[in-house]
Coordinates of C-alpha atoms in Angstrom, one line a residue:
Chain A
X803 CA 0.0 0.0 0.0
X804 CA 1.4 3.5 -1.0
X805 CA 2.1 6.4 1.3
X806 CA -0.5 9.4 1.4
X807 CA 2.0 11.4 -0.3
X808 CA 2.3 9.0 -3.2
X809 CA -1.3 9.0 -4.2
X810 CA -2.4 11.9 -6.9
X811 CA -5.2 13.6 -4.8
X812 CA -6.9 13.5 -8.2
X813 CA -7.3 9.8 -7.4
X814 CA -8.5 10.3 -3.8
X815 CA -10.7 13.1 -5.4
X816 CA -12.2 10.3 -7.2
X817 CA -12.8 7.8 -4.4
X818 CA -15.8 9.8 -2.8
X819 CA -17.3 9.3 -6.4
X820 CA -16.6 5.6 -5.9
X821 CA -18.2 5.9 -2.4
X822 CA -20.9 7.3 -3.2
X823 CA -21.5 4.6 -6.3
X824 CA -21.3 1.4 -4.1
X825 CA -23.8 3.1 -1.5
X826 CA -26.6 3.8 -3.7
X827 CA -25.9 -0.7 -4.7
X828 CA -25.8 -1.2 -1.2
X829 CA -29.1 0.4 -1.3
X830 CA -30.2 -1.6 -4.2
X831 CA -29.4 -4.9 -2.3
X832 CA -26.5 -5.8 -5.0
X833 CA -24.0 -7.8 -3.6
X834 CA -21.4 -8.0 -6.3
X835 CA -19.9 -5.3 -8.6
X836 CA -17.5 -4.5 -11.5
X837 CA -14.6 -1.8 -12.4
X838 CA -17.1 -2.0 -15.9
X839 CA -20.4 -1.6 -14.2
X840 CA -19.1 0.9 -11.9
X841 CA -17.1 3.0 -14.8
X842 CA -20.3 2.7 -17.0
X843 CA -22.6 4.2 -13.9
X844 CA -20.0 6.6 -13.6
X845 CA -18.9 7.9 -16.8
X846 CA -14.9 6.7 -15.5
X847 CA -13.6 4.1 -17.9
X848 CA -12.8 0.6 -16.2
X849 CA -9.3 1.2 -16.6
X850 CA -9.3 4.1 -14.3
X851 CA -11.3 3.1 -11.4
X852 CA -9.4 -0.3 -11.6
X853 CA -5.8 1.9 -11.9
X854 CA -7.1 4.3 -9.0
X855 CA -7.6 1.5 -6.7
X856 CA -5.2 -0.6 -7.1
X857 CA -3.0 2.5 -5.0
X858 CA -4.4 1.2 -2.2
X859 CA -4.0 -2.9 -2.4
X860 CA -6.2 -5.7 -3.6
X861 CA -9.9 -5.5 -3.7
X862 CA -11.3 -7.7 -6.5
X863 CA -10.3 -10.9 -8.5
X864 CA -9.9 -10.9 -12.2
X865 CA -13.4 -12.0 -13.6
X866 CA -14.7 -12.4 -9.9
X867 CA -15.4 -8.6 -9.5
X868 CA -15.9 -6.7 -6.1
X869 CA -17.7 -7.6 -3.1
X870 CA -19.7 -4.2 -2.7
X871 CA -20.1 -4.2 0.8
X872 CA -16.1 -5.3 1.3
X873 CA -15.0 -2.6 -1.0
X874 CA -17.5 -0.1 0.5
X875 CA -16.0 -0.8 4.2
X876 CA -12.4 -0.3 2.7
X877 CA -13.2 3.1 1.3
X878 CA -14.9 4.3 3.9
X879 CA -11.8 3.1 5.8
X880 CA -8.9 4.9 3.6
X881 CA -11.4 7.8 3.1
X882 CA -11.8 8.0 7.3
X883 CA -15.0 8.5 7.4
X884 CA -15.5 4.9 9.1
X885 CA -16.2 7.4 11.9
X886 CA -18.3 10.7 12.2
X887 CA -16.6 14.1 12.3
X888 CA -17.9 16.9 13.7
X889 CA -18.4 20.6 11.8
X890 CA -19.3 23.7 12.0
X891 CA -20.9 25.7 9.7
X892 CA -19.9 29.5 9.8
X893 CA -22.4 31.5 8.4
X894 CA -26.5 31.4 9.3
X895 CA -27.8 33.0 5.8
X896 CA -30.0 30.9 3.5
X897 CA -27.3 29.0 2.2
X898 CA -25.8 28.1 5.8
X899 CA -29.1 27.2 7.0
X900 CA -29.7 24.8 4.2
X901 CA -26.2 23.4 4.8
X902 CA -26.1 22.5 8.8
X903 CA -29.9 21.5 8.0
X904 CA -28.8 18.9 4.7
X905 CA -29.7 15.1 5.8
X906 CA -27.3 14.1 3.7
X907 CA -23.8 14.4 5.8
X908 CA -24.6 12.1 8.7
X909 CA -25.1 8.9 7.2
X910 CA -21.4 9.6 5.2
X911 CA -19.3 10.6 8.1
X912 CA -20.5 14.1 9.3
X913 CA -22.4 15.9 12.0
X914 CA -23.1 19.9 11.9
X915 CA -22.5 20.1 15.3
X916 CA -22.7 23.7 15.5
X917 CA -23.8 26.9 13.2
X918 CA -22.1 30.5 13.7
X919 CA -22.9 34.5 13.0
X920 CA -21.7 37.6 14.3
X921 CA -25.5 39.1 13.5
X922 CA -27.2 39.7 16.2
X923 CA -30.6 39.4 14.7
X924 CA -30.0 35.7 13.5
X925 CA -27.9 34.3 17.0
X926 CA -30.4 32.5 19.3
X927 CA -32.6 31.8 16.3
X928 CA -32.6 28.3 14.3
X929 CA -34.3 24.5 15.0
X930 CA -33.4 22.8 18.5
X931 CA -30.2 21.8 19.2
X932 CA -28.3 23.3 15.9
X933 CA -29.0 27.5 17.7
X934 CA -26.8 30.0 16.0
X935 CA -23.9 30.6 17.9
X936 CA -22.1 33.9 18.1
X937 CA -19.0 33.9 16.2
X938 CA -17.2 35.4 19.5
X939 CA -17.7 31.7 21.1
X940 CA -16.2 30.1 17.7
X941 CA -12.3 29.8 18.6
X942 CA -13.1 27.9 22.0
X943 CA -15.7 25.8 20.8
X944 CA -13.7 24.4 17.9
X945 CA -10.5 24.2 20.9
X946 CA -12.7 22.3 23.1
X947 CA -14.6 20.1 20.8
X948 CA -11.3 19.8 18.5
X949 CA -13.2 20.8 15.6
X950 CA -11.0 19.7 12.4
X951 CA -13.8 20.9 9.8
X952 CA -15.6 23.8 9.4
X953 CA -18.0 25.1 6.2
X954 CA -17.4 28.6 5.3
X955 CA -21.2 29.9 4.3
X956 CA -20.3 33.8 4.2
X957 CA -19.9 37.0 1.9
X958 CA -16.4 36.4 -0.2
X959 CA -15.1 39.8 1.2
X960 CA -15.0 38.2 5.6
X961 CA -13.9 34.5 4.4
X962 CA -10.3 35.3 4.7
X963 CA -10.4 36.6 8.0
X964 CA -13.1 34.1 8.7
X965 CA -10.4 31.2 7.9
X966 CA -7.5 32.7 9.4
X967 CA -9.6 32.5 12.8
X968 CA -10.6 28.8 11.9
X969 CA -6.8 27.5 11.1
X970 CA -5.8 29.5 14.3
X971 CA -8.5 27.8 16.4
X972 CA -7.7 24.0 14.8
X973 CA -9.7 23.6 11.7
X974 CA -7.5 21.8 9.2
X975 CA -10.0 21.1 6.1
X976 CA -12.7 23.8 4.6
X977 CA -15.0 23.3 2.5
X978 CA -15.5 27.3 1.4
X979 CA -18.7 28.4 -0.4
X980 CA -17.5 31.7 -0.7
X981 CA -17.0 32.9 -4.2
X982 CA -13.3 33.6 -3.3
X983 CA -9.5 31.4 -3.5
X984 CA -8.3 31.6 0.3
X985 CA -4.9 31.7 1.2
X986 CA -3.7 28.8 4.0
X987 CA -0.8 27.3 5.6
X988 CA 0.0 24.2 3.8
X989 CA -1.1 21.8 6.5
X990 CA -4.8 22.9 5.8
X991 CA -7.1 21.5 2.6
X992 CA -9.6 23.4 1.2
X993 CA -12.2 22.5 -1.2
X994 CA -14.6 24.7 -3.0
X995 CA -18.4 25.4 -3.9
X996 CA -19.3 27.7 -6.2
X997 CA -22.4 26.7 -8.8
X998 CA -20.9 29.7 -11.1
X999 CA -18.1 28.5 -11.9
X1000 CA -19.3 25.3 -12.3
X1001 CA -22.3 26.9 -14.5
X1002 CA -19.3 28.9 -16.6
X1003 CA -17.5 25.6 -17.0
X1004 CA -20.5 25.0 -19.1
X1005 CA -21.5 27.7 -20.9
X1006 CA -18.0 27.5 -22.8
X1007 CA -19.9 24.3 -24.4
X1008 CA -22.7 25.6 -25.3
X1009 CA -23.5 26.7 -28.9
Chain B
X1119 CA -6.8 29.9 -31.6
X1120 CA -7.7 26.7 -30.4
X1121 CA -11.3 25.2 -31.4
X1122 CA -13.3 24.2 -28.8
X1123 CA -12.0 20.6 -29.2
X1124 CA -8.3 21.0 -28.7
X1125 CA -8.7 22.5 -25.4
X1126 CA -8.9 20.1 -22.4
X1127 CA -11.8 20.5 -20.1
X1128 CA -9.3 21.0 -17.0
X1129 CA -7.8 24.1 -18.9
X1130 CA -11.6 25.2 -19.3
X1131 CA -12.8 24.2 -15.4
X1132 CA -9.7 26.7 -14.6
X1133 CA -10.8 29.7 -16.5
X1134 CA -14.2 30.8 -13.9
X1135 CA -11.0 30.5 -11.3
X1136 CA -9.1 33.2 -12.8
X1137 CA -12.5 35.4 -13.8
X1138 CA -13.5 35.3 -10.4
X1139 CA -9.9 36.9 -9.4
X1140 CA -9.8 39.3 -12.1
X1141 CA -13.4 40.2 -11.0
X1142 CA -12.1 40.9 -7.7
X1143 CA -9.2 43.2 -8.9
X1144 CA -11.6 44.8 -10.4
X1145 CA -13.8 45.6 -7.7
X1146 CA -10.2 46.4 -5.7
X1147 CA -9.5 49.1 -8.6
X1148 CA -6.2 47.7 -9.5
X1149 CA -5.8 48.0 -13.6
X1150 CA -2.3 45.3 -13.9
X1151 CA -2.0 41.8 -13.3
X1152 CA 0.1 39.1 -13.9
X1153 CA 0.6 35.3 -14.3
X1154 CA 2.7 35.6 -11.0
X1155 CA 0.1 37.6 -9.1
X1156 CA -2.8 35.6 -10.2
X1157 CA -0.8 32.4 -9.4
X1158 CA 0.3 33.7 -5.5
X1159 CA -3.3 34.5 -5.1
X1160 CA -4.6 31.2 -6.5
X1161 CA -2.4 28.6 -5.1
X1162 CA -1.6 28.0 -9.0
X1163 CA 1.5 28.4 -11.1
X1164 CA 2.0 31.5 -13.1
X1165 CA 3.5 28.9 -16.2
X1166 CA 0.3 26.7 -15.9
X1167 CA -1.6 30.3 -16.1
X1168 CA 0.3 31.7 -19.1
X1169 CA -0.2 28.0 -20.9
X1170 CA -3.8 28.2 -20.1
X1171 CA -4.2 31.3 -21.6
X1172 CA -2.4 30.7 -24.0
X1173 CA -4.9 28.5 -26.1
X1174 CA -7.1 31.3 -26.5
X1175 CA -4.5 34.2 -28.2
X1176 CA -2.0 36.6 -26.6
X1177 CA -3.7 38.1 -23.3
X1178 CA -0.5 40.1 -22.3
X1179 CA 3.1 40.9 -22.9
X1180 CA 6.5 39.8 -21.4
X1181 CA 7.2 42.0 -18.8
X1182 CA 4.1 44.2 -18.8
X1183 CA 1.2 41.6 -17.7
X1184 CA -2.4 42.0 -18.0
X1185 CA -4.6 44.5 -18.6
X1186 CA -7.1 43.4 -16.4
X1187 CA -10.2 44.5 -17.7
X1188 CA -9.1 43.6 -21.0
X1189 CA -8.5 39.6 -19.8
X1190 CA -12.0 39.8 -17.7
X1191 CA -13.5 40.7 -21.0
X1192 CA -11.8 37.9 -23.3
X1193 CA -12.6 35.2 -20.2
X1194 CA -16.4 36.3 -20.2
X1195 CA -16.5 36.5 -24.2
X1196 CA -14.4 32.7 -24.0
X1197 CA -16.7 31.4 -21.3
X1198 CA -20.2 33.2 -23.3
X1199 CA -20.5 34.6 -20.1
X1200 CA -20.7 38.2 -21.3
X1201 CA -24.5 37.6 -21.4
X1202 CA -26.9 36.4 -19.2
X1203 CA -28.3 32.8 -19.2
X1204 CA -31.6 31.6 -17.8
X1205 CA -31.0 29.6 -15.5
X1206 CA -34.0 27.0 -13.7
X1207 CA -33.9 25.5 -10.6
X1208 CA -35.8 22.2 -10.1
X1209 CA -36.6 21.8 -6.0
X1210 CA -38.3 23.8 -3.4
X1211 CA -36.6 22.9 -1.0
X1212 CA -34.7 24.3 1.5
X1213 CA -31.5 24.1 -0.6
X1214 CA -33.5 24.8 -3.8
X1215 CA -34.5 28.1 -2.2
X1216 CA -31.4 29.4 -1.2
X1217 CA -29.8 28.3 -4.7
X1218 CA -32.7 30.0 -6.5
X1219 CA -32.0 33.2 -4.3
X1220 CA -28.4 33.4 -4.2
X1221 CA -27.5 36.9 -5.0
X1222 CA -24.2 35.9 -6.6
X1223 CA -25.9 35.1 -9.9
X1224 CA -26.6 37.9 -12.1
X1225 CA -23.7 39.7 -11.7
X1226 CA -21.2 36.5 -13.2
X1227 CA -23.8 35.7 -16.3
X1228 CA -26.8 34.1 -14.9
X1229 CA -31.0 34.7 -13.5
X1230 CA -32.8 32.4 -11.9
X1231 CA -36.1 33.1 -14.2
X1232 CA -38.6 30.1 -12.3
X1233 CA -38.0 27.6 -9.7
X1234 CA -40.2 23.7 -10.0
X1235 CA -41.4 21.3 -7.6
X1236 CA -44.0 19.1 -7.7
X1237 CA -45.1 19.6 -3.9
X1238 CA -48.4 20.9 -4.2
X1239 CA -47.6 22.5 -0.5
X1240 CA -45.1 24.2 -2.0
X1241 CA -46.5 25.5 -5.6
X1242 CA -47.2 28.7 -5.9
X1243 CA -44.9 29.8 -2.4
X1244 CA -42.0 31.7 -2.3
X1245 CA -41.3 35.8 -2.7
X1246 CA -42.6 37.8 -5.3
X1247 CA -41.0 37.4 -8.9
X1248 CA -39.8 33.9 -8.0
X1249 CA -43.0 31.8 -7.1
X1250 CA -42.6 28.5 -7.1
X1251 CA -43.8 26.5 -10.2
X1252 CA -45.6 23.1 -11.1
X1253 CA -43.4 20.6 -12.3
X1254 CA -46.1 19.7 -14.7
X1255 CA -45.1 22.7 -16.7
X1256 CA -41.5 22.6 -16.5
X1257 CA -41.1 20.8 -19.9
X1258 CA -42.7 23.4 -21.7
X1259 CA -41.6 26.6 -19.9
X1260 CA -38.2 24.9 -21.5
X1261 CA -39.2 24.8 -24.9
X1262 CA -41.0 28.3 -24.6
X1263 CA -38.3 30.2 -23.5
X1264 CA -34.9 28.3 -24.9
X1265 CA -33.7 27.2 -21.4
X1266 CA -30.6 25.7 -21.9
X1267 CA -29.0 24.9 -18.2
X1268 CA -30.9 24.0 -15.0
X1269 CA -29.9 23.3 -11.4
X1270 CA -31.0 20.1 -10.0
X1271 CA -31.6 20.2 -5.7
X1272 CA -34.0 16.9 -5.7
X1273 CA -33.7 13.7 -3.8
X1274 CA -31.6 11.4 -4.9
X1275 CA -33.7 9.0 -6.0
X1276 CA -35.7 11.4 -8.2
X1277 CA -32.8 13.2 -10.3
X1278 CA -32.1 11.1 -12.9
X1279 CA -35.6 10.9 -14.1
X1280 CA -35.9 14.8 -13.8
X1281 CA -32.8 15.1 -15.5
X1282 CA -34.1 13.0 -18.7
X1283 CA -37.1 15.3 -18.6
X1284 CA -35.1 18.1 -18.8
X1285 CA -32.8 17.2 -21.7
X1286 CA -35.9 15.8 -23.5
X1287 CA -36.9 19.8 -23.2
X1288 CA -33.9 21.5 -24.5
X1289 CA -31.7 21.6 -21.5
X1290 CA -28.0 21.4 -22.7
X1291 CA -26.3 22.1 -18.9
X1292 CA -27.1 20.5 -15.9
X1293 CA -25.8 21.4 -12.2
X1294 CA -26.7 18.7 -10.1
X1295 CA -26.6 18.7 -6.0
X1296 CA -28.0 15.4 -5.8
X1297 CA -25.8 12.8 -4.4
X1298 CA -26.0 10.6 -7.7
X1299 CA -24.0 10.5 -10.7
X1300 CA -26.2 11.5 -13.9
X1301 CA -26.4 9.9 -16.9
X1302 CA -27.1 11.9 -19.8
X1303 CA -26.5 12.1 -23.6
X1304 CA -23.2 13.5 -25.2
X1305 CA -24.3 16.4 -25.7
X1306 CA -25.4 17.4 -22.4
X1307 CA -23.2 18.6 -19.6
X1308 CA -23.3 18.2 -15.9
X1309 CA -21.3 19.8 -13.2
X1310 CA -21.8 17.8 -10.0
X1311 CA -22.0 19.9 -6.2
X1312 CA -22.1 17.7 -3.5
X1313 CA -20.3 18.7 -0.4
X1314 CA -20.1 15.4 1.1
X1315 CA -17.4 14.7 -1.9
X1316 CA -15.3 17.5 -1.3
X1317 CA -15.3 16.7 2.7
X1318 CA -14.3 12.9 2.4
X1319 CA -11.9 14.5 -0.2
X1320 CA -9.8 16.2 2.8
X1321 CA -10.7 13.9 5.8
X1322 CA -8.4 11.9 3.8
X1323 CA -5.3 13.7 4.9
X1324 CA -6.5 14.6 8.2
X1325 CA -4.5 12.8 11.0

């Protein structure tokens, strides 16, 4: 099995994908898969899926295919959400609300354990036991809890100062919905959401 | 100049990445960029920058950089963004709603012009200009107006037959935040959001 640092994360940005794939046959009661049924659900080609896991060992035999419950447990495993991490989500606008609020984290390894805002109008406010927190109470919390992963839900021009905070308190992985690149120390990832650009990624295709 | 098919789709996916910055400097006032700049600020490097741009002409000189109104225009003419699209959102829901209202459209090339569900609890709701619409006439607001991209925040379960609907209709582009790979035509698009992706995507390199 290869170090993390040998593994493209293009591949391990794949493996969610692959995740995500054997749940939904899980679902469907299927008890046996393929690098070809999967790449053909997917849009991957077999070669690829097949090439990607391979990084990480042995999971099917040639012509025998993968056990999908086996292979499920062993990405869930590399991926480490075997377990259930806590977030945050910064932010208590629409879009923050409809984030901490989205059913789908906890069944694939997260819990919004907390929602925060420096508006006075909107701390207090929200369903039972996800309140809005005032963002002055944010550095301890994460220090106490040992919050690795917060959500960034807030205007583009406070998510810089917003993250600084987080990385300072503990947070090591962001997933930013603010239409802005953020600058961080290298120990910290950062992935981001942001429909335009994924809607501009488009339009270049269309006639 | 490159046609459309020489160009690899990563080159493309990073081209909203530097309009966003250059819409910033904008904004910021600041009239001069250049491939080192917009690399320091993107975590990218200024050569994969200048070969980017490169497909699509001569952006800027050795040793002068970009004008960067002038490159904001060429990226917005590149991406057709220096338009606006229609843009549909199929789902009411809580995330639907805060897609659908999301104020960081218009400005980057796009309007939310209706919103769908087929919840007769929720037809008919929502704020003035933006009431939410029957499904039943989704297909043929489609043809009627030349939609050609939706945004798809439904239930798993439901999104691939919405999606077919869609593309029957017209629809070339599809952003999707279900949690299920789509399968469409060719000559279709999609752009996937789902955040649970991105977060297994660094819980991978947390310790």
């Amino acid at each position: 099995m290869a170090s993390i640092s040998d593994i493209p994360d293009i591949v391990i940005g794949r493996l969610p994908i692959y995740l995500r794939a054997l749940n939904l046959l899980v679902q469907q009661g299927q008890e046996i898969t393929s690098s070809h049924e999967l790449g053909q659900r997917l849009g991957i080609s077999s070669a690829q899926i097949r090439k990607d896991l391979s990084h990480f060992g042995e999971f099917g035999k040639q012509g025998t295919g993968y056990q999908v419950r086996h292979l499920q447990a062993q990405l869930k495993q590399i991926l480490q959400v075997n377990r259930e991490w806590p977030v945050i989500v910064v932010g208590a606008g629409d879009l923050g609300r409809a984030i901490a609020h989205y059913g789908g984290f906890i069944e694939r390894g997260f819990r919004v354990v907390a929602m925060f805002d420096n508006d006075p109008t909107k701390i207090g406010t929200g369903k039972s036991g996800l309140k809005v927190m005032d963002s002055a109470h944010m550095s301890s919390f994460i220090q106490e809890r040992g919050i690795k992963i917060a959500m960034i839900a807030i205007p583009a021009a406070h998510a810089q100062s917003v993250c600084d905070t987080l990385v300072k308190a503990g947070v090591r992985a962001v997933l930013n919905y603010a239409p802005i690149t953020l600058t961080v120390p290298e120990y910290v990832r950062v992935q981001y959401i942001d429909p335009v650009t994924h809607l501009q990624r488009m339009t270049y295709y269309l006639k």
